[in-house]
mmCIF file of C-alpha atoms in Angstrom:
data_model
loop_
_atom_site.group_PDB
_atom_site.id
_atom_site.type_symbol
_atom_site.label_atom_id
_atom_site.label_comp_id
_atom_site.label_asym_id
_atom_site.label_seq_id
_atom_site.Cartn_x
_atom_site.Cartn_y
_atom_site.Cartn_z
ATOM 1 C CA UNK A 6 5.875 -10.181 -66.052
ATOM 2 C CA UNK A 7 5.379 -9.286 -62.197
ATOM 3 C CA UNK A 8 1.457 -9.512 -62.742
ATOM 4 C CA UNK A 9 2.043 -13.300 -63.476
ATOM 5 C CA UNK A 10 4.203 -13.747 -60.752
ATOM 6 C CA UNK A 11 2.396 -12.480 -58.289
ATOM 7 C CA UNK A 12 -0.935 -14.120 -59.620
ATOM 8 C CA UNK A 13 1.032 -17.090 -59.051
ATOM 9 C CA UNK A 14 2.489 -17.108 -55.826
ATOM 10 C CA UNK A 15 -1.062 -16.224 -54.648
ATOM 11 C CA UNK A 16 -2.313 -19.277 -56.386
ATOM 12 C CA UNK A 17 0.238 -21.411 -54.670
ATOM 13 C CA UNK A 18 -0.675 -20.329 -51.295
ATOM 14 C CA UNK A 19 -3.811 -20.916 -52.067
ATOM 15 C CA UNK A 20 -5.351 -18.014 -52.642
ATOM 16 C CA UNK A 21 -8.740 -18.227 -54.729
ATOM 17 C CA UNK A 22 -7.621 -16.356 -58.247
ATOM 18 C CA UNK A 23 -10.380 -16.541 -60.618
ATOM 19 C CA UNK A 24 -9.332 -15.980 -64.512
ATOM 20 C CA UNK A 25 -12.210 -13.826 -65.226
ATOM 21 C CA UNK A 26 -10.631 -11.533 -62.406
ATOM 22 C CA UNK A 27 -6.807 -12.135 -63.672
ATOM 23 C CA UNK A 28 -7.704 -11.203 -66.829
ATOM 24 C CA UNK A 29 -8.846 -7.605 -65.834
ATOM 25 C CA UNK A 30 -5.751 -6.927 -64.240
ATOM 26 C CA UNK A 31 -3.345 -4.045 -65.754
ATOM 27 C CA UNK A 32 0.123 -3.343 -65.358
ATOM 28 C CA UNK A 33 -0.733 0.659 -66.243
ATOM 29 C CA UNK A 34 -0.232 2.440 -62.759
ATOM 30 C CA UNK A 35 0.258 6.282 -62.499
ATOM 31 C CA UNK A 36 2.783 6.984 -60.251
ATOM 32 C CA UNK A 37 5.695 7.423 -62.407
ATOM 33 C CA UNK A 38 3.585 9.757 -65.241
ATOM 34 C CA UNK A 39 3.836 13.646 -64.156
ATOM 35 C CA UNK A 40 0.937 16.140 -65.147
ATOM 36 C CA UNK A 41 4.118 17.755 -67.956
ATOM 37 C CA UNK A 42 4.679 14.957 -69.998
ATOM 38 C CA UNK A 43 7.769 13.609 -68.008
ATOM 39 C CA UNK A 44 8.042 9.809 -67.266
ATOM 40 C CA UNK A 45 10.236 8.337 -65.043
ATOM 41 C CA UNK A 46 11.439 4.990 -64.709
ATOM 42 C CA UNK A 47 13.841 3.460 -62.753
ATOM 43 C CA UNK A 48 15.391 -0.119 -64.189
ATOM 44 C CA UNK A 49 17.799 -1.271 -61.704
ATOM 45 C CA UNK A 50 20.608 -3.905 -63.241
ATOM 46 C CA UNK A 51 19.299 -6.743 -61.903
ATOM 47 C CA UNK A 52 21.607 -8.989 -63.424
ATOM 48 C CA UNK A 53 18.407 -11.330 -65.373
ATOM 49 C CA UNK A 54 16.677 -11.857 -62.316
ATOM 50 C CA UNK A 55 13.549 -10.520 -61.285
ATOM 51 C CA UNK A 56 13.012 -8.275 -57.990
ATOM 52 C CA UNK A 57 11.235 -10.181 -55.030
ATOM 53 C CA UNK A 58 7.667 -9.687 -54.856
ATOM 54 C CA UNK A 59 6.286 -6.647 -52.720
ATOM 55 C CA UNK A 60 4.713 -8.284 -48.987
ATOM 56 C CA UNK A 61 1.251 -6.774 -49.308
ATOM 57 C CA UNK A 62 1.348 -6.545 -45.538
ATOM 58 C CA UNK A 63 3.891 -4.041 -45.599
ATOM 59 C CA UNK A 64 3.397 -0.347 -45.322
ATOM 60 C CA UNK A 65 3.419 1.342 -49.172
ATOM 61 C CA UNK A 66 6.436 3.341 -49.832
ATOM 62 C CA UNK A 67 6.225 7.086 -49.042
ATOM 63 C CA UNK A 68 3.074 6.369 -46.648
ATOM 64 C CA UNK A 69 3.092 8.233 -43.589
#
């Protein structure tokens, strides 16, 4: 659901998204899976909204 969001907001700044790149895109990410079998994830109540989109020109979380 975020994936498409965020493919489109880049679209509609005009940022050049090809499909054949879109489609290789994945919403597996690693963080949240620990080496002994223990997953975590966090679902805040968000009320049937979505949470805003990350600004990729801010720092990641938990950078130094």
């Amino acid at each position: 659901m975020y994936l498409s969001r965020a493919v489109d907001q880049l679209r509609e700044q005009g940022y050049p998204v090809r499909e054949e790149d879109a489609a290789r895109l994945s919403p597996f990410i690693r963080r949240h899976v620990r080496l002994d079998g223990h997953y975590s994830f966090h679902q805040p109540d968000l009320r049937g909204s979505h949470r805003p989109l990350r600004d990729p020109d801010a720092p990641d979380e938990g950078s130094p």
